[in-house]
Every structure is written in C-alpha cells, then in structure tokens.
C-alpha cells in the first residue's frame, strides 16, 4: 500500500498558494511523494508545431490558482508552453511536481528525447518521466531496453521518479522481468466506466501507484449513464459538484487524479473543495458497482479493442 500524507509545501513567503487547503500526497515506491491532484495540459490542447500563447496563459492560470503538480507530454507538443508558464509564474522550482512523457508510439533515442524535453521545459530535472505508451515496441526486448534507458535517466538524477502510461498488466509483466527499478506509477484512463478489472490489484501487489487521466469522463463525455444519479446525490450531500465527487472517488482509492479544466473558477473549486470532503468506503464502492454496468473508453480507442475493459 502507498501511504498518503499532506502535500502543498508553503511558498517562499511561508503561505500556501491562494490559501489552498492542503492536498494529500502519495508516497511512491521509490520514497518520493506525488501530489494526488494534478493539472494536465491535456490532449485537447495538442501543439501544432507553433508556440501556443493561449496554452501558456491557461497553464499560468492553473499555477496562479494553486496547482503545483503539472503534467505534459512530448507527443502533445506542449512542453515548451508548460516550461514558459512555470518560468513566468516566478514560483520556486522546488514547489512544482513536473511530469512529462517520452513518446510511446514512435521509436526514438531515449536519452536524446529526454534531453530535448528538458530543453523545452527549461528545467534541469523533472519529478516524473513516463513512457507514454508501449506501442513503439515490436518485441518484449525492445520494451525492456526502453525501461533500462529510463533506469539510467533516474540514476542520473535528472528524473526523480520514472514510470509508464497506458500499460496493461501484460506490458508491466514484460518490464518487471528485467527491471532493476520498478515503475513508480502507471498513468491510465480510469473512471467508473473504465475500472480495468484486476489491474488495480496487480498494481497494489507490485507497489506501483496509479494516476488517472479522464477521471471526469462520466460527467463530461458519458452523461446519461448509471452513475449519474448517485453522483448528483453525493454532490448534494457534500455541497460540491459532480465533477468534484468523480475526482474524489479516484483519490479515495489511493489514486492520483488529473484534471485538464481551463476554467479558472472550476480550478479554484477543485483545489478548495476536494480536500475538504472524503467519500465513505461504502460510497466509493457504490459508485464502482454502478460504473461496472457500463463500459466507455474515451481515449486511445484505436489501440484497444472496443470491448477491452482491461
């Protein structure tokens, strides 16, 4: 099990940003801690080869309201914008938890790709570096070699933690056969309509944490499903939004939740409301039970079979 502690270190003035209530953080298997609520630049704001000032501004807004766990990716071409927003914020580097990812769909020199990411970010190190997906690999050996490359990057100190994304159990098993360092985390699409069967149990057995992208899918992409009524009921009970219940549902299972909202008021609400509530174990289970009545995958559908629930 991963232990949950308080997060959000005070800034240079000794105050937490915007007086945000403390957010829980998760201790990873390498001893580092990760804040359990993150803001991601998102797939909807992919780069197109040109520098996106609008993306810089929305990232600056996320930082201004108090987000410090910021998530980007090489393949979405948003690292330069993320780095520019971090620099413009004037917030000390050690207050951030910065995540980026090496492309998982094309072959590349791992070290060169990582150094290019650091240049775009304008940083000396990242807190977490992920293999975005396993799809570049044509063989188990190729996947294992990529992980060995990541282990070397962690050894260099330029990535505090290393992990994967969009990996299923079969992919993790390949890496674990030769790994000297276990993945600290696997970032996957996770929400009530995509609970991945026994995958969470596998992660817990191997002390691999999970971060969830798309946690708001039942609220924003798949309305009209079996969890709607319960989310509304719990939102009324706790005086929060249904989206805040969906995020808290992940966190109350010991999972990191990622939001990509560009709405400043909504960002502020997430940071101020979510730390003040906690679902009961029964409520967590009720959402999970209803969620299993429907299957919906919002991302990477071209890589998974239509009925793949893993």
Coordinates of C-alpha atoms in Angstrom, one line a residue:
X1 CA 0.0 0.0 0.0
X2 CA 1.1 3.6 -0.7
X3 CA 0.9 6.0 2.3
X4 CA -1.0 9.2 1.9
X5 CA 0.4 12.4 3.5
X6 CA -0.2 16.1 3.3
X7 CA 1.2 18.0 0.3
X8 CA 1.5 21.6 -0.9
X9 CA 4.6 23.0 0.6
X10 CA 4.5 26.6 1.6
X11 CA 5.9 29.1 -0.9
X12 CA 8.8 31.4 -0.2
X13 CA 6.5 33.6 2.0
X14 CA 5.6 30.7 4.1
X15 CA 2.0 30.7 2.8
X16 CA 0.3 28.0 0.7
X17 CA -0.7 29.3 -2.7
X18 CA -4.1 31.2 -2.6
X19 CA -4.6 29.7 0.9
X20 CA -5.5 26.4 -0.7
X21 CA -6.3 23.7 1.8
X22 CA -3.7 21.0 2.0
X23 CA -3.8 18.4 -0.7
X24 CA -2.9 14.8 0.1
X25 CA 0.2 13.4 -1.5
X26 CA 1.1 9.8 -2.2
X27 CA 4.4 8.2 -1.3
X28 CA 5.7 6.2 -4.2
X29 CA 7.8 3.0 -4.1
X30 CA 11.0 5.0 -4.5
X31 CA 10.3 7.1 -1.5
X32 CA 9.3 10.3 -3.4
X33 CA 5.9 11.9 -2.9
X34 CA 3.4 12.9 -5.6
X35 CA 0.5 15.4 -5.0
X36 CA -2.7 13.5 -5.6
X37 CA -4.5 16.2 -7.6
X38 CA -2.8 17.4 -10.8
X39 CA -3.5 19.8 -13.7
X40 CA -2.7 18.5 -17.1
X41 CA -2.2 20.5 -20.3
X42 CA -4.3 17.8 -21.9
X43 CA -4.8 16.1 -25.3
X44 CA -7.4 18.7 -26.4
X45 CA -4.6 21.3 -26.5
X46 CA -2.1 19.5 -28.6
X47 CA 0.6 21.6 -30.1
X48 CA 0.7 22.0 -33.9
X49 CA 4.4 22.9 -34.3
X50 CA 4.0 26.5 -33.3
X51 CA 4.3 28.1 -29.8
X52 CA 0.8 28.4 -28.3
X53 CA 0.5 31.6 -26.2
X54 CA -3.1 30.7 -25.2
X55 CA -1.8 27.4 -23.7
X56 CA 0.8 29.3 -21.8
X57 CA -1.9 31.6 -20.3
X58 CA -4.2 28.7 -19.2
X59 CA -1.2 26.9 -17.6
X60 CA -0.3 30.1 -15.8
X61 CA -3.8 30.3 -14.6
X62 CA -3.6 26.8 -13.2
X63 CA -0.4 27.7 -11.4
X64 CA -1.9 31.0 -10.2
X65 CA -4.9 29.3 -8.5
X66 CA -2.6 26.9 -6.8
X67 CA -1.8 23.8 -8.9
X68 CA 1.7 22.6 -8.5
X69 CA 1.5 19.1 -10.0
X70 CA 1.7 19.9 -13.7
X71 CA 1.5 17.2 -16.4
X72 CA 2.6 17.5 -20.1
X73 CA 4.0 15.2 -22.8
X74 CA 6.4 15.2 -25.7
X75 CA 3.9 13.8 -28.2
X76 CA 1.4 16.5 -27.4
X77 CA 4.0 19.2 -28.2
X78 CA 3.2 21.2 -25.0
X79 CA 6.4 21.1 -23.1
X80 CA 7.7 24.5 -24.3
X81 CA 4.4 26.1 -23.2
X82 CA 4.5 24.3 -19.8
X83 CA 8.1 25.4 -19.3
X84 CA 7.3 29.0 -20.2
X85 CA 4.3 29.1 -17.8
X86 CA 6.4 27.7 -15.0
X87 CA 9.2 30.3 -15.6
X88 CA 6.7 33.2 -15.8
X89 CA 5.0 32.2 -12.6
X90 CA 8.1 33.0 -10.5
X91 CA 7.2 30.1 -8.2
X92 CA 10.3 28.3 -7.0
X93 CA 11.2 25.2 -8.9
X94 CA 11.1 23.0 -5.8
X95 CA 7.4 23.9 -5.3
X96 CA 6.5 22.1 -8.5
X97 CA 5.9 18.5 -9.3
X98 CA 6.6 18.3 -13.1
X99 CA 5.7 15.3 -15.2
X100 CA 6.4 14.7 -18.9
X101 CA 6.4 11.7 -21.1
X102 CA 8.6 10.1 -23.8
X103 CA 6.6 9.3 -27.0
X104 CA 5.1 5.8 -26.8
X105 CA 4.1 5.5 -30.5
X106 CA 7.4 6.1 -32.3
X107 CA 10.9 4.8 -31.8
X108 CA 13.5 7.3 -30.5
X109 CA 16.8 7.6 -28.7
X110 CA 15.6 7.8 -25.1
X111 CA 18.4 9.9 -23.8
X112 CA 18.1 12.4 -26.7
X113 CA 14.4 12.6 -26.4
X114 CA 14.7 13.3 -22.6
X115 CA 17.4 16.0 -23.0
X116 CA 15.2 17.7 -25.7
X117 CA 12.3 17.6 -23.3
X118 CA 14.4 19.3 -20.6
X119 CA 15.5 22.0 -23.0
X120 CA 11.8 22.7 -24.0
X121 CA 10.8 22.8 -20.3
X122 CA 13.8 25.0 -19.4
X123 CA 14.4 22.7 -16.4
X124 CA 17.4 20.8 -15.0
X125 CA 15.2 17.8 -13.9
X126 CA 11.7 16.5 -13.9
X127 CA 9.9 14.9 -11.0
X128 CA 8.4 12.1 -13.0
X129 CA 9.3 10.8 -16.5
X130 CA 6.9 8.3 -18.2
X131 CA 6.9 6.1 -21.2
X132 CA 3.7 7.4 -22.8
X133 CA 2.6 4.0 -24.1
X134 CA 4.1 0.6 -25.1
X135 CA 3.1 0.8 -28.7
X136 CA 6.6 1.7 -30.1
X137 CA 8.0 -1.7 -29.1
X138 CA 8.0 -4.6 -31.6
X139 CA 9.2 -7.1 -29.1
X140 CA 9.4 -7.6 -25.3
X141 CA 13.2 -7.0 -25.5
X142 CA 12.6 -3.6 -27.1
X143 CA 10.3 -2.6 -24.3
X144 CA 12.7 -3.9 -21.7
X145 CA 15.6 -1.9 -23.3
X146 CA 13.5 1.3 -23.1
X147 CA 12.9 0.7 -19.4
X148 CA 16.6 0.2 -18.9
X149 CA 17.2 3.6 -20.6
X150 CA 14.7 5.1 -18.1
X151 CA 16.6 3.5 -15.2
X152 CA 19.7 5.2 -16.4
X153 CA 17.9 8.5 -16.5
X154 CA 16.7 8.0 -13.0
X155 CA 20.3 7.1 -11.9
X156 CA 21.5 10.4 -13.4
X157 CA 19.2 12.3 -11.0
X158 CA 17.5 14.2 -13.9
X159 CA 14.3 12.4 -13.3
X160 CA 13.4 11.9 -9.6
X161 CA 10.9 9.1 -10.4
X162 CA 10.2 7.0 -13.5
X163 CA 7.1 5.3 -14.7
X164 CA 4.8 4.3 -17.5
X165 CA 1.5 5.3 -19.0
X166 CA -1.2 3.3 -20.8
X167 CA 0.4 0.0 -19.8
X168 CA -1.8 -3.1 -19.2
X169 CA -0.8 -6.0 -17.0
X170 CA 0.9 -7.8 -19.8
X171 CA 3.1 -4.8 -20.6
X172 CA 4.1 -4.3 -16.9
X173 CA 4.9 -8.0 -16.6
X174 CA 7.4 -7.7 -19.5
X175 CA 9.2 -4.8 -17.8
X176 CA 9.2 -6.4 -14.4
X177 CA 11.0 -9.4 -15.8
X178 CA 14.2 -7.4 -16.2
X179 CA 13.6 -4.2 -14.2
X180 CA 16.2 -3.2 -11.6
X181 CA 13.9 -0.3 -10.6
X182 CA 10.1 -0.9 -10.6
X183 CA 7.9 1.7 -12.3
X184 CA 6.8 4.2 -9.6
X185 CA 3.5 4.8 -11.3
X186 CA 1.3 3.9 -14.3
X187 CA -0.9 6.7 -15.7
X188 CA -4.0 5.3 -17.2
X189 CA -7.5 6.3 -18.2
X190 CA -9.6 5.5 -15.2
X191 CA -13.1 6.4 -14.1
X192 CA -16.3 4.4 -13.1
X193 CA -16.9 3.2 -16.7
X194 CA -13.3 2.0 -17.1
X195 CA -12.1 0.3 -13.9
X196 CA -9.7 -2.2 -15.6
X197 CA -10.8 -5.4 -13.9
X198 CA -8.0 -6.8 -11.8
X199 CA -5.4 -4.3 -12.9
X200 CA -5.5 -2.2 -9.7
X201 CA -4.9 -5.3 -7.7
X202 CA -1.9 -6.1 -9.8
X203 CA -0.5 -2.6 -9.2
X204 CA -1.0 -2.8 -5.5
X205 CA 0.7 -6.2 -5.4
X206 CA 3.7 -4.8 -7.1
X207 CA 3.6 -1.4 -5.2
X208 CA 3.1 0.5 -8.5
X209 CA 0.9 3.6 -8.0
X210 CA -1.8 4.7 -10.4
X211 CA -2.6 8.2 -11.8
X212 CA -5.9 8.7 -13.6
X213 CA -6.5 10.7 -16.7
X214 CA -10.0 11.2 -17.9
X215 CA -11.5 10.9 -14.4
X216 CA -14.4 13.2 -15.3
X217 CA -15.5 11.1 -18.2
X218 CA -18.8 10.1 -16.7
X219 CA -19.6 13.8 -16.1
X220 CA -18.3 15.4 -19.3
X221 CA -18.3 12.6 -22.0
X222 CA -20.6 9.9 -21.0
X223 CA -23.6 11.6 -19.4
X224 CA -26.8 9.5 -19.2
X225 CA -25.1 6.5 -17.6
X226 CA -25.8 4.5 -14.4
X227 CA -23.7 6.7 -12.1
X228 CA -25.4 10.0 -12.9
X229 CA -28.0 9.8 -10.1
X230 CA -25.5 8.8 -7.4
X231 CA -23.0 11.4 -8.4
X232 CA -25.8 14.0 -8.1
X233 CA -26.9 12.7 -4.8
X234 CA -23.4 12.8 -3.3
X235 CA -22.7 16.2 -4.8
X236 CA -25.8 17.5 -3.0
X237 CA -24.8 15.7 0.2
X238 CA -21.2 17.2 0.3
X239 CA -22.2 20.6 -1.3
X240 CA -19.8 20.1 -4.2
X241 CA -20.1 19.5 -8.0
X242 CA -20.5 16.1 -9.6
X243 CA -17.0 16.5 -11.1
X244 CA -15.5 17.0 -7.7
X245 CA -17.1 13.8 -6.5
X246 CA -15.7 12.0 -9.5
X247 CA -12.2 13.3 -8.7
X248 CA -12.5 12.5 -5.0
X249 CA -13.7 9.0 -5.9
X250 CA -10.3 8.3 -7.5
X251 CA -8.3 9.9 -4.6
X252 CA -10.2 7.9 -2.0
X253 CA -9.0 4.8 -3.7
X254 CA -5.4 6.0 -3.3
X255 CA -5.1 7.1 -6.9
X256 CA -3.8 10.3 -8.3
X257 CA -6.4 12.3 -10.3
X258 CA -5.6 14.6 -13.2
X259 CA -7.9 17.4 -14.4
X260 CA -7.5 19.4 -17.6
X261 CA -10.1 22.1 -17.0
X262 CA -9.3 25.5 -18.5
X263 CA -12.0 27.2 -16.4
X264 CA -10.4 29.3 -13.6
X265 CA -13.3 29.2 -11.2
X266 CA -13.6 25.4 -11.7
X267 CA -9.8 25.0 -11.0
X268 CA -10.2 27.0 -7.8
X269 CA -13.2 24.9 -6.7
X270 CA -11.3 21.7 -7.2
X271 CA -8.4 22.9 -5.1
X272 CA -10.6 24.3 -2.4
X273 CA -13.5 21.8 -2.3
X274 CA -11.9 18.4 -2.9
X275 CA -9.5 18.5 0.1
X276 CA -12.5 19.2 2.4
X277 CA -14.5 16.1 1.6
X278 CA -14.0 12.4 1.8
X279 CA -16.3 9.7 0.5
X280 CA -17.1 6.8 2.7
X281 CA -15.9 3.3 1.7
X282 CA -19.5 2.4 1.0
X283 CA -20.0 5.4 -1.3
X284 CA -16.8 4.6 -3.2
X285 CA -18.0 1.0 -3.6
X286 CA -21.5 2.1 -4.7
X287 CA -20.0 4.3 -7.5
X288 CA -17.7 1.4 -8.6
X289 CA -20.6 -1.1 -8.6
X290 CA -22.8 1.2 -10.7
X291 CA -20.0 2.1 -13.0
X292 CA -19.4 -1.6 -13.9
X293 CA -22.8 -1.6 -15.6
X294 CA -21.4 0.5 -18.5
X295 CA -18.2 0.3 -20.4
X296 CA -16.8 3.5 -22.0
X297 CA -13.3 4.3 -23.1
X298 CA -12.7 8.0 -24.1
X299 CA -9.0 7.8 -25.3
X300 CA -6.7 5.6 -27.3
X301 CA -9.6 3.7 -28.8
X302 CA -7.5 2.9 -31.9
X303 CA -5.2 0.9 -29.7
X304 CA -7.7 -1.1 -27.7
X305 CA -10.5 -3.4 -28.8
X306 CA -13.9 -1.9 -28.5
X307 CA -14.8 -4.4 -25.7
X308 CA -11.4 -4.3 -23.9
X309 CA -12.1 -3.5 -20.3
X310 CA -8.5 -4.0 -19.1

